[in-house]
């Protein structure tokens, strides 16, 4: 093994298919596999651009010392080689790799480092438990699929920066150590050594700073920003994440949304070769919920929810009548071709919606010439026919009826709609269906806290005609807010912002803040609004989620170099971890250990 690098690389592996035969090249990378055919040794060399076959053959000029060194190579050894690019014999061409028509006959070998046998093969399609992959993430990232995901991410960032630069946006960094504010998810807190008892917060977003940049006259800002939220994790959530943060002044909502459509369509075209039609359709929040049971509907398949309350009103079925009497809703969802579902299969669907608070489903099998349902004796064929017509059911379909309060039925049936779409193969996975969801409620009432809370954040501008309702009917106020949704994922969300102090104070009052509380938390913003703040608005795109979709990943962990587990742990470095008493003493922090759990009897 040499000290340092003796052979200086001249080409990447992918470059070898573009050089003339007979060209001498120096390549460097990792040994993917080694095959000894008795006198001839073949090695697949891997770098981040691909694989190429190396040939060690004394009859073709490989020196004896190089043959001996090649005999000791093992998977994941790091090597550099000097050799001649030659065409493979026709019967040895490998169509599975880009360099399959050529090989490199090696004249010199530099073994730069040995390697232990890896805990899993460095190749795609491996069946390895995710904790093992995350423990050895530096090895997992060597796999071609993961390398491609990192390249995809780089290409996306490069395009987005270029697009925004071309449209007059400035990239401005905002603080990571900032002020903890109420509303939204929990903050990650950072203790201050110089000001004991005080804490910074890691930003959940650069929201306030980008608004202050509008006050500062920047007019068009963007940032690829790291953000942090201390919340429960899912496949599409991480405690630290990256968003493309954008804010602009003097542009109305329609103009801004069209610009964002142009940017996203350009991103998909350049990075993935996917043509996206613009403009994107717009769907008001209320319509999205009533029709699809979700404010991020997957439009790659239809299956709308149908309101069947009128069809069952006045029946003897007590469950339906009780729901209608208290102002609830009765919705139906069609499961195409599922009229033959067994009782067990229907029970599984009922169990699926139970966690949403929906206590049951009334199934109606639509058959040629009639219906089969446990509620048939209460409704009769005429009402069942009306239900089937409202739901758009055909013979052979199964109609599933849910009855409860609106906030229970809609999300429950919306989730069931998605499940049926996947289970029944109704989704065309080659499609990319975008939609803007607009006209969100500005506020919602939190029963536990006994007050109104912001649906997006407290700085969202109400629709102008709804501003007076902040004083009289806060729940009726619509927001100038918008989410970009793609295939059932929210990939971006934003709003036009409040830019006048009087409206911002009215908003804080609606949220239950006293004047003193509002000024204590947001006085710097209220003061800034008195110095000539332009109308402005913006959006934040979840870049991790967008890359996941573009790269065909199933989890955000597939597209982040060093992700956390579902419990927020980094298995590779062992974070989070305890710190020593001296560190805590410097920060004047005392840790209270959790109470020990009593043993079970």
PDB file of N, CA and C in Angstrom, residues 95-133:
ATOM      1  N   UNK A  95     -24.703  -5.079 -21.142  1.00  0.00           N
ATOM      2  CA  UNK A  95     -25.671  -4.003 -21.396  1.00  0.00           C
ATOM      3  C   UNK A  95     -26.250  -3.400 -20.119  1.00  0.00           C
ATOM      4  N   UNK A  96     -25.954  -3.968 -18.954  1.00  0.00           N
ATOM      5  CA  UNK A  96     -26.542  -3.493 -17.707  1.00  0.00           C
ATOM      6  C   UNK A  96     -25.847  -2.253 -17.149  1.00  0.00           C
ATOM      7  N   UNK A  97     -24.640  -1.943 -17.652  1.00  0.00           N
ATOM      8  CA  UNK A  97     -23.932  -0.762 -17.177  1.00  0.00           C
ATOM      9  C   UNK A  97     -23.573   0.126 -18.361  1.00  0.00           C
ATOM     10  N   UNK A  98     -23.450   1.436 -18.114  1.00  0.00           N
ATOM     11  CA  UNK A  98     -23.197   2.398 -19.196  1.00  0.00           C
ATOM     12  C   UNK A  98     -21.868   2.146 -19.891  1.00  0.00           C
ATOM     13  N   UNK A  99     -20.879   1.620 -19.158  1.00  0.00           N
ATOM     14  CA  UNK A  99     -19.554   1.375 -19.728  1.00  0.00           C
ATOM     15  C   UNK A  99     -19.412  -0.067 -20.211  1.00  0.00           C
ATOM     16  N   UNK A 100     -20.517  -0.738 -20.468  1.00  0.00           N
ATOM     17  CA  UNK A 100     -20.487  -2.169 -20.746  1.00  0.00           C
ATOM     18  C   UNK A 100     -19.822  -2.564 -22.036  1.00  0.00           C
ATOM     19  N   UNK A 101     -19.527  -1.613 -22.939  1.00  0.00           N
ATOM     20  CA  UNK A 101     -18.889  -1.957 -24.209  1.00  0.00           C
ATOM     21  C   UNK A 101     -17.370  -1.803 -24.165  1.00  0.00           C
ATOM     22  N   UNK A 102     -16.846  -1.294 -23.047  1.00  0.00           N
ATOM     23  CA  UNK A 102     -15.396  -1.123 -22.949  1.00  0.00           C
ATOM     24  C   UNK A 102     -14.892  -1.715 -21.651  1.00  0.00           C
ATOM     25  N   UNK A 103     -13.574  -1.850 -21.543  1.00  0.00           N
ATOM     26  CA  UNK A 103     -12.923  -2.253 -20.308  1.00  0.00           C
ATOM     27  C   UNK A 103     -11.553  -1.593 -20.267  1.00  0.00           C
ATOM     28  N   UNK A 104     -10.924  -1.633 -19.118  1.00  0.00           N
ATOM     29  CA  UNK A 104      -9.611  -1.011 -18.956  1.00  0.00           C
ATOM     30  C   UNK A 104      -8.615  -2.100 -18.596  1.00  0.00           C
ATOM     31  N   UNK A 105      -7.613  -2.286 -19.474  1.00  0.00           N
ATOM     32  CA  UNK A 105      -6.551  -3.255 -19.211  1.00  0.00           C
ATOM     33  C   UNK A 105      -5.501  -2.548 -18.347  1.00  0.00           C
ATOM     34  N   UNK A 106      -5.278  -3.064 -17.142  1.00  0.00           N
ATOM     35  CA  UNK A 106      -4.499  -2.349 -16.126  1.00  0.00           C
ATOM     36  C   UNK A 106      -3.003  -2.613 -16.292  1.00  0.00           C
ATOM     37  N   UNK A 107      -2.231  -1.515 -16.242  1.00  0.00           N
ATOM     38  CA  UNK A 107      -0.769  -1.603 -16.277  1.00  0.00           C
ATOM     39  C   UNK A 107      -0.152  -1.269 -14.926  1.00  0.00           C
ATOM     40  N   UNK A 108      -0.893  -0.524 -14.075  1.00  0.00           N
ATOM     41  CA  UNK A 108      -0.346  -0.123 -12.777  1.00  0.00           C
ATOM     42  C   UNK A 108      -1.497  -0.005 -11.780  1.00  0.00           C
ATOM     43  N   UNK A 109      -1.212  -0.346 -10.551  1.00  0.00           N
ATOM     44  CA  UNK A 109      -2.226  -0.345  -9.491  1.00  0.00           C
ATOM     45  C   UNK A 109      -1.667   0.333  -8.255  1.00  0.00           C
ATOM     46  N   UNK A 110      -2.437   1.234  -7.675  1.00  0.00           N
ATOM     47  CA  UNK A 110      -2.066   1.918  -6.437  1.00  0.00           C
ATOM     48  C   UNK A 110      -3.158   1.619  -5.413  1.00  0.00           C
ATOM     49  N   UNK A 111      -2.867   0.772  -4.428  1.00  0.00           N
ATOM     50  CA  UNK A 111      -3.848   0.452  -3.379  1.00  0.00           C
ATOM     51  C   UNK A 111      -3.771   1.556  -2.330  1.00  0.00           C
ATOM     52  N   UNK A 112      -4.798   2.388  -2.302  1.00  0.00           N
ATOM     53  CA  UNK A 112      -4.775   3.567  -1.433  1.00  0.00           C
ATOM     54  C   UNK A 112      -5.238   3.266  -0.023  1.00  0.00           C
ATOM     55  N   UNK A 113      -6.108   2.274   0.130  1.00  0.00           N
ATOM     56  CA  UNK A 113      -6.575   1.917   1.469  1.00  0.00           C
ATOM     57  C   UNK A 113      -7.320   0.597   1.406  1.00  0.00           C
ATOM     58  N   UNK A 114      -7.137  -0.192   2.460  1.00  0.00           N
ATOM     59  CA  UNK A 114      -7.885  -1.438   2.588  1.00  0.00           C
ATOM     60  C   UNK A 114      -9.231  -1.158   3.244  1.00  0.00           C
ATOM     61  N   UNK A 115     -10.084  -2.178   3.321  1.00  0.00           N
ATOM     62  CA  UNK A 115     -11.411  -2.006   3.923  1.00  0.00           C
ATOM     63  C   UNK A 115     -11.856  -3.285   4.585  1.00  0.00           C
ATOM     64  N   UNK A 116     -12.545  -3.157   5.703  1.00  0.00           N
ATOM     65  CA  UNK A 116     -13.205  -4.296   6.319  1.00  0.00           C
ATOM     66  C   UNK A 116     -14.347  -4.765   5.415  1.00  0.00           C
ATOM     67  N   UNK A 117     -14.768  -6.001   5.634  1.00  0.00           N
ATOM     68  CA  UNK A 117     -15.927  -6.494   4.903  1.00  0.00           C
ATOM     69  C   UNK A 117     -17.154  -5.692   5.348  1.00  0.00           C
ATOM     70  N   UNK A 118     -17.873  -5.039   4.434  1.00  0.00           N
ATOM     71  CA  UNK A 118     -18.985  -4.178   4.848  1.00  0.00           C
ATOM     72  C   UNK A 118     -20.145  -4.986   5.417  1.00  0.00           C
ATOM     73  N   UNK A 119     -20.981  -4.358   6.268  1.00  0.00           N
ATOM     74  CA  UNK A 119     -22.104  -5.077   6.900  1.00  0.00           C
ATOM     75  C   UNK A 119     -23.234  -5.392   5.941  1.00  0.00           C
ATOM     76  N   UNK A 120     -23.220  -4.796   4.746  1.00  0.00           N
ATOM     77  CA  UNK A 120     -24.206  -5.127   3.715  1.00  0.00           C
ATOM     78  C   UNK A 120     -23.580  -4.815   2.360  1.00  0.00           C
ATOM     79  N   UNK A 121     -24.080  -5.444   1.281  1.00  0.00           N
ATOM     80  CA  UNK A 121     -23.511  -5.193  -0.040  1.00  0.00           C
ATOM     81  C   UNK A 121     -23.749  -3.742  -0.472  1.00  0.00           C
ATOM     82  N   UNK A 122     -22.747  -3.158  -1.125  1.00  0.00           N
ATOM     83  CA  UNK A 122     -22.878  -1.779  -1.609  1.00  0.00           C
ATOM     84  C   UNK A 122     -23.483  -1.830  -2.999  1.00  0.00           C
ATOM     85  N   UNK A 123     -24.787  -2.046  -3.053  1.00  0.00           N
ATOM     86  CA  UNK A 123     -25.505  -2.128  -4.322  1.00  0.00           C
ATOM     87  C   UNK A 123     -26.977  -1.865  -4.069  1.00  0.00           C
ATOM     88  N   UNK A 124     -27.678  -1.528  -5.136  1.00  0.00           N
ATOM     89  CA  UNK A 124     -29.112  -1.244  -5.032  1.00  0.00           C
ATOM     90  C   UNK A 124     -29.900  -2.539  -4.886  1.00  0.00           C
ATOM     91  N   UNK A 125     -31.136  -2.399  -4.397  1.00  0.00           N
ATOM     92  CA  UNK A 125     -32.021  -3.545  -4.285  1.00  0.00           C
ATOM     93  C   UNK A 125     -31.703  -4.475  -3.138  1.00  0.00           C
ATOM     94  N   UNK A 126     -30.897  -4.012  -2.175  1.00  0.00           N
ATOM     95  CA  UNK A 126     -30.541  -4.866  -1.039  1.00  0.00           C
ATOM     96  C   UNK A 126     -31.665  -4.871  -0.007  1.00  0.00           C
ATOM     97  N   UNK A 127     -31.798  -5.997   0.683  1.00  0.00           N
ATOM     98  CA  UNK A 127     -32.810  -6.128   1.735  1.00  0.00           C
ATOM     99  C   UNK A 127     -32.101  -6.022   3.078  1.00  0.00           C
ATOM    100  N   UNK A 128     -31.982  -4.789   3.571  1.00  0.00           N
ATOM    101  CA  UNK A 128     -31.275  -4.521   4.817  1.00  0.00           C
ATOM    102  C   UNK A 128     -32.182  -3.681   5.709  1.00  0.00           C
ATOM    103  N   UNK A 129     -32.269  -4.021   6.984  1.00  0.00           N
ATOM    104  CA  UNK A 129     -33.097  -3.252   7.901  1.00  0.00           C
ATOM    105  C   UNK A 129     -32.601  -1.811   7.975  1.00  0.00           C
ATOM    106  N   UNK A 130     -33.552  -0.884   8.042  1.00  0.00           N
ATOM    107  CA  UNK A 130     -33.181   0.525   8.000  1.00  0.00           C
ATOM    108  C   UNK A 130     -32.241   0.940   9.136  1.00  0.00           C
ATOM    109  N   UNK A 131     -32.411   0.469  10.378  1.00  0.00           N
ATOM    110  CA  UNK A 131     -31.450   0.864  11.417  1.00  0.00           C
ATOM    111  C   UNK A 131     -29.999   0.519  11.068  1.00  0.00           C
ATOM    112  N   UNK A 132     -29.788  -0.592  10.363  1.00  0.00           N
ATOM    113  CA  UNK A 132     -28.434  -0.947   9.957  1.00  0.00           C
ATOM    114  C   UNK A 132     -27.929   0.036   8.899  1.00  0.00           C
ATOM    115  N   UNK A 133     -28.787   0.358   7.952  1.00  0.00           N
ATOM    116  CA  UNK A 133     -28.403   1.339   6.925  1.00  0.00           C
ATOM    117  C   UNK A 133     -28.059   2.678   7.564  1.00  0.00           C
TER     118      UNK A 133
END
